XYZ file of N, CA and C in Angstrom:
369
model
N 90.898 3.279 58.447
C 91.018 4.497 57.645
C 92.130 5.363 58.215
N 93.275 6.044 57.498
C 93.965 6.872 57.941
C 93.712 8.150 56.564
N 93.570 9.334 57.694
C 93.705 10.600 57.085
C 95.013 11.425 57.094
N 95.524 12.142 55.999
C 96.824 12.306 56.228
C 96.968 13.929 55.455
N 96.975 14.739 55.941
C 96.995 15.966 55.952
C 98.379 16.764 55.851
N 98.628 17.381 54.848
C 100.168 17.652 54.321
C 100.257 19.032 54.852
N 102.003 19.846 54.791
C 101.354 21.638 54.761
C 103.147 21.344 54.935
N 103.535 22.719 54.804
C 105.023 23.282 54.421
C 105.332 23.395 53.189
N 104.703 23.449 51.971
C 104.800 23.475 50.844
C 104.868 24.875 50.906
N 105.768 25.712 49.192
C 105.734 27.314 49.387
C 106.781 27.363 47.899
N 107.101 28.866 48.076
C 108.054 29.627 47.066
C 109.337 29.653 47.478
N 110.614 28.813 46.814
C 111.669 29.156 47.424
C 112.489 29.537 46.439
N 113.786 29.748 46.604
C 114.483 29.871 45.297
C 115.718 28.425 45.609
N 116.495 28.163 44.338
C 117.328 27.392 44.354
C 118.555 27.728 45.564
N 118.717 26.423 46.222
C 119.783 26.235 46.983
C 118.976 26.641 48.468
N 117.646 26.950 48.903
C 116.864 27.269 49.810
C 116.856 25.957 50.411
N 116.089 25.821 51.677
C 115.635 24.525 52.220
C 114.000 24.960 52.841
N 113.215 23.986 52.481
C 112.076 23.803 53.617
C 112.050 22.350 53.401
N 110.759 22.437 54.982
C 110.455 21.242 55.803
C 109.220 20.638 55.524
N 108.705 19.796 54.862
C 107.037 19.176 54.920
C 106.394 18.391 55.989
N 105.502 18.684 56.242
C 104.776 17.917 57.631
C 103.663 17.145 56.739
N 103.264 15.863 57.678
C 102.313 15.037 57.149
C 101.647 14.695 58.382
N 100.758 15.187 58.554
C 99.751 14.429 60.294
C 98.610 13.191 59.977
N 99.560 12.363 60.647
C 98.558 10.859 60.212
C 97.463 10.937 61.466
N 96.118 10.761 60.822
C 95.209 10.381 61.869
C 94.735 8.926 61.953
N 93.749 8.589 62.806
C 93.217 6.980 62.316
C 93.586 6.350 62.923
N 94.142 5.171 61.846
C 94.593 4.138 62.137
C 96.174 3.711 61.800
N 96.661 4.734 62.255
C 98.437 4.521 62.246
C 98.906 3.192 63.156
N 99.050 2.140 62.552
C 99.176 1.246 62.650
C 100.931 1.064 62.720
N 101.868 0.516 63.745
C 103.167 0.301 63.276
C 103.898 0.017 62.693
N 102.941 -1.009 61.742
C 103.448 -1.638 60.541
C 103.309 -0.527 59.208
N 102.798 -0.084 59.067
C 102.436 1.463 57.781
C 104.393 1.478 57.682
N 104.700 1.735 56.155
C 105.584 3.078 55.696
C 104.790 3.803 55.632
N 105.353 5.099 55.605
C 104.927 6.384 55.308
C 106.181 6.553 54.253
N 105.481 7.259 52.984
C 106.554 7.887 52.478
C 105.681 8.897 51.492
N 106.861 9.919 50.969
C 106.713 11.141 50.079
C 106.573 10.558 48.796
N 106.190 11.498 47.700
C 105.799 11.465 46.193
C 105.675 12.778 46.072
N 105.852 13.149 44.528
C 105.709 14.575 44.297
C 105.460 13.772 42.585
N 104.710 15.034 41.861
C 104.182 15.054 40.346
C 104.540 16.365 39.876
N 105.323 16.620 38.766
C 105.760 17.838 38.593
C 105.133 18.198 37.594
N 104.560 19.410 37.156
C 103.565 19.418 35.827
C 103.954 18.851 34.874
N 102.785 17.652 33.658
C 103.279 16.972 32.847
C 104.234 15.856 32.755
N 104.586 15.741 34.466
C 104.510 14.049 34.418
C 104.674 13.443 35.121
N 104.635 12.052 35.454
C 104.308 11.191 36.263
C 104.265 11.400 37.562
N 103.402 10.839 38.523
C 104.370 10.821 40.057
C 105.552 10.218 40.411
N 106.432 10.350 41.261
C 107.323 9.416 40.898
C 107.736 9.491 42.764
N 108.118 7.945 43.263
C 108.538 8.558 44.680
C 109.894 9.332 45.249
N 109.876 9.652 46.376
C 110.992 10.584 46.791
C 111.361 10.080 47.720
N 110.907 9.443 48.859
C 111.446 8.923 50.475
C 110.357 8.211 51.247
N 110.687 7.578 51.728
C 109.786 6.769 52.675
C 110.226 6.020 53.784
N 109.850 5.770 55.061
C 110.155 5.625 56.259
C 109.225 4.416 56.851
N 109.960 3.370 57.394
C 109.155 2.643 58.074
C 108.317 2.912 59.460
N 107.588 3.094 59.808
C 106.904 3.505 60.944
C 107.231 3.271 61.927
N 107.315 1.583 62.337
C 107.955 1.547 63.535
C 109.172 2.014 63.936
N 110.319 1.141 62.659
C 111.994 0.854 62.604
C 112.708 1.736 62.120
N 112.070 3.242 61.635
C 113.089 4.367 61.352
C 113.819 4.015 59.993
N 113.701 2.525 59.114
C 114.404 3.086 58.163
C 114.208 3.607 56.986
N 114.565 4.277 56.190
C 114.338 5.035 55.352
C 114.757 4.441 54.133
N 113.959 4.746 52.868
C 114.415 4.598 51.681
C 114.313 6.187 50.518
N 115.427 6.387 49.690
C 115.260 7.288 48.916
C 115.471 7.477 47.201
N 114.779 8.416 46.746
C 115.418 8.361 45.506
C 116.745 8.342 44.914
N 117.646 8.385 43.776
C 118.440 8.596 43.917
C 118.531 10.272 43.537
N 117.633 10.772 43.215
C 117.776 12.741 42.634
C 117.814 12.920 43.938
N 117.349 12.815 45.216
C 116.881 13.797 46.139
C 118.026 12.811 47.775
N 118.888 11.740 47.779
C 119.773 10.828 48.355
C 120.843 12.322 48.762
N 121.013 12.497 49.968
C 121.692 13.780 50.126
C 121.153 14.763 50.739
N 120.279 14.800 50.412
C 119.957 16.391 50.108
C 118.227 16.323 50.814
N 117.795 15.552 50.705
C 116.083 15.111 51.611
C 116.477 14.388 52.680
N 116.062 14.767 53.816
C 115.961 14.073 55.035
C 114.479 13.476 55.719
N 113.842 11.998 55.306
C 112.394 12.025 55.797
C 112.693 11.237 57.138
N 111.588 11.303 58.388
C 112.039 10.901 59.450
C 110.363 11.320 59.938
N 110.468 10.629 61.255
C 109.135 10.593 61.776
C 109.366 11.566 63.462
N 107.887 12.048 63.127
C 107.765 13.380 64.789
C 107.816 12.184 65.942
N 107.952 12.863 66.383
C 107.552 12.501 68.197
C 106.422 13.362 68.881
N 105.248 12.630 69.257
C 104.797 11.416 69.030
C 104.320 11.050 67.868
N 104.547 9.748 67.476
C 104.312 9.077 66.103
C 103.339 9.431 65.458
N 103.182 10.195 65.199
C 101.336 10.677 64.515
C 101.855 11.361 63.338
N 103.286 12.224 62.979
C 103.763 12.597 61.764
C 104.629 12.966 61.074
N 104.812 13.013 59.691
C 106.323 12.510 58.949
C 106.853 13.577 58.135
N 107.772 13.289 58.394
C 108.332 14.812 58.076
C 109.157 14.959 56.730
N 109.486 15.586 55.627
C 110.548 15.420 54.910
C 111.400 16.639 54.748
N 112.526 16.942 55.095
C 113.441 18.186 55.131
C 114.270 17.730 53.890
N 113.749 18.927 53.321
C 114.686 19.723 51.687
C 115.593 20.366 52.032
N 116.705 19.858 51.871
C 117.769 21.403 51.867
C 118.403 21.154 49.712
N 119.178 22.533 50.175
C 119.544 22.303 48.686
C 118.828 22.119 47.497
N 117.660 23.242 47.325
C 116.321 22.929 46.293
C 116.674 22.888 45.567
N 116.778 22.578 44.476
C 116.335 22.211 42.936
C 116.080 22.957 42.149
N 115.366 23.601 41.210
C 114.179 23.884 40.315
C 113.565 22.787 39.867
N 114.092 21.650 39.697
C 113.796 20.295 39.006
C 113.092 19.569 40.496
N 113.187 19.846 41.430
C 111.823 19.813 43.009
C 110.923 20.119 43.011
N 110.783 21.425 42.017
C 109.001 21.679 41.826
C 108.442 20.887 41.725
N 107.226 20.924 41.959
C 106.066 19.330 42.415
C 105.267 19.890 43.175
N 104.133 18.770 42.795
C 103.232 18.773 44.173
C 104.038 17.984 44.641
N 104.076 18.170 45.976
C 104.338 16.307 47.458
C 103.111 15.830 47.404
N 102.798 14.859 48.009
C 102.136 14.078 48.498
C 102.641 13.071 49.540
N 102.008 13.139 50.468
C 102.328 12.207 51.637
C 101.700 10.862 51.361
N 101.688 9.291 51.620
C 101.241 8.595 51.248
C 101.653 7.593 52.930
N 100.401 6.403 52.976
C 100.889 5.676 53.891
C 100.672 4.083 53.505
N 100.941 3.094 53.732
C 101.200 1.633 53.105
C 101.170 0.665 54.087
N 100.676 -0.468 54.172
C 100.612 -1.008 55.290
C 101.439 -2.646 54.906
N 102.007 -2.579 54.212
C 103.094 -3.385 53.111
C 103.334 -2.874 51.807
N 104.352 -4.096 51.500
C 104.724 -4.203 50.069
C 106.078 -3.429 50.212
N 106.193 -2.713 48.684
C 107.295 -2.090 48.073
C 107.204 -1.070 48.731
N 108.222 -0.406 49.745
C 108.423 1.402 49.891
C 107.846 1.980 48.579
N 109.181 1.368 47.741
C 109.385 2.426 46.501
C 107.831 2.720 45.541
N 107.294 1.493 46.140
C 105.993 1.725 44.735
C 104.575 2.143 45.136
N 104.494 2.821 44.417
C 102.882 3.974 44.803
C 101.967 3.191 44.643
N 101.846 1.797 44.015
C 101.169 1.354 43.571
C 100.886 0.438 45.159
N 101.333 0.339 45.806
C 101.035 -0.649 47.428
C 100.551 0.761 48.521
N 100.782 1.731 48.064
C 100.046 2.766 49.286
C 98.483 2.870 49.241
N 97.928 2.950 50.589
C 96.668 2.966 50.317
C 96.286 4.297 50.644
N 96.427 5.085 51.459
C 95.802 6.303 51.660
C 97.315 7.432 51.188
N 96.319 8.409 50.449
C 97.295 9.725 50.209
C 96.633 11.036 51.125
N 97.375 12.270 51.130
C 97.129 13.439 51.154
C 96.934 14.049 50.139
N 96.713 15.654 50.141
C 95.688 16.332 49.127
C 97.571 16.855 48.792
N 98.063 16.465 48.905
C 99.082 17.251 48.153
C 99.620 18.582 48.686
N 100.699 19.174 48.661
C 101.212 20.559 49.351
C 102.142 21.157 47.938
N 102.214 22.088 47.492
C 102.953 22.706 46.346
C 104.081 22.888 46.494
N 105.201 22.337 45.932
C 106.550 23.300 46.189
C 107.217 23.662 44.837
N 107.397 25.036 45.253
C 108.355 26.120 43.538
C 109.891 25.865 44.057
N 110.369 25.601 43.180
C 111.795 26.293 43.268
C 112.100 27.072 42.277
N 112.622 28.256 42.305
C 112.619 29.433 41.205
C 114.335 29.333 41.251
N 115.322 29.776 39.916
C 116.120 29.266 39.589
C 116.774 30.556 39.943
């Protein structure tokens, strides 16, 4: 079982930056990606970044390639994703998610999520 507990979500305006934290408990295993998702009201989830656990590498969308930085704390217990350059089209919940194979990109191979963290971008 891994529990995964989100927070840095908030109100920013466009061209702002914040940082999301994700604290994996459990069974963080080396093999896990970890990666981000966000659902913006009315539609889909869709992913944003994800990081291999052990090997540091990263995969991203192409909206957020630039401009999101996800990367893992020291010590390995949690994952981080840095926004610079918000959006309005970033609003979303996040969600942190962790996977112990398969596709980065697909939500559909993660097994444990977080409760989600809110982020506004006001225009």
């Amino acid at each position: 079982q891994v529990l995964l507990v989100e927070s840095g979500g908030g109100l920013v305006q466009a061209g702002d930056s914040l940082r999301l934290s994700c604290v994996a408990s459990g069974r963080t295993f080396s093999s896990y990606h970890m990666g981000w998702f966000r659902q913006a009201p009315g539609k889909e989830r869709e992913f944003v970044a994800a990081v291999s656990w052990a090997g540091g590498t990263t995969y991203y969308a192409d909206s957020v390639k630039g401009r999101f930085t996800i990367f893992i704390g020291v010590p390995k217990k949690s994952v981080y994703l840095q926004m610079n350059s918000l959006k309005p089209e970033d609003t979303a919940v996040y969600y942190c998610a962790a996977t112990s194979g398969g596709s980065a990109y697909s939500q559909g191979t993660y097994d444990y999520w977080g409760q989600g963290t809110p982020v506004t971008v006001s225009s």
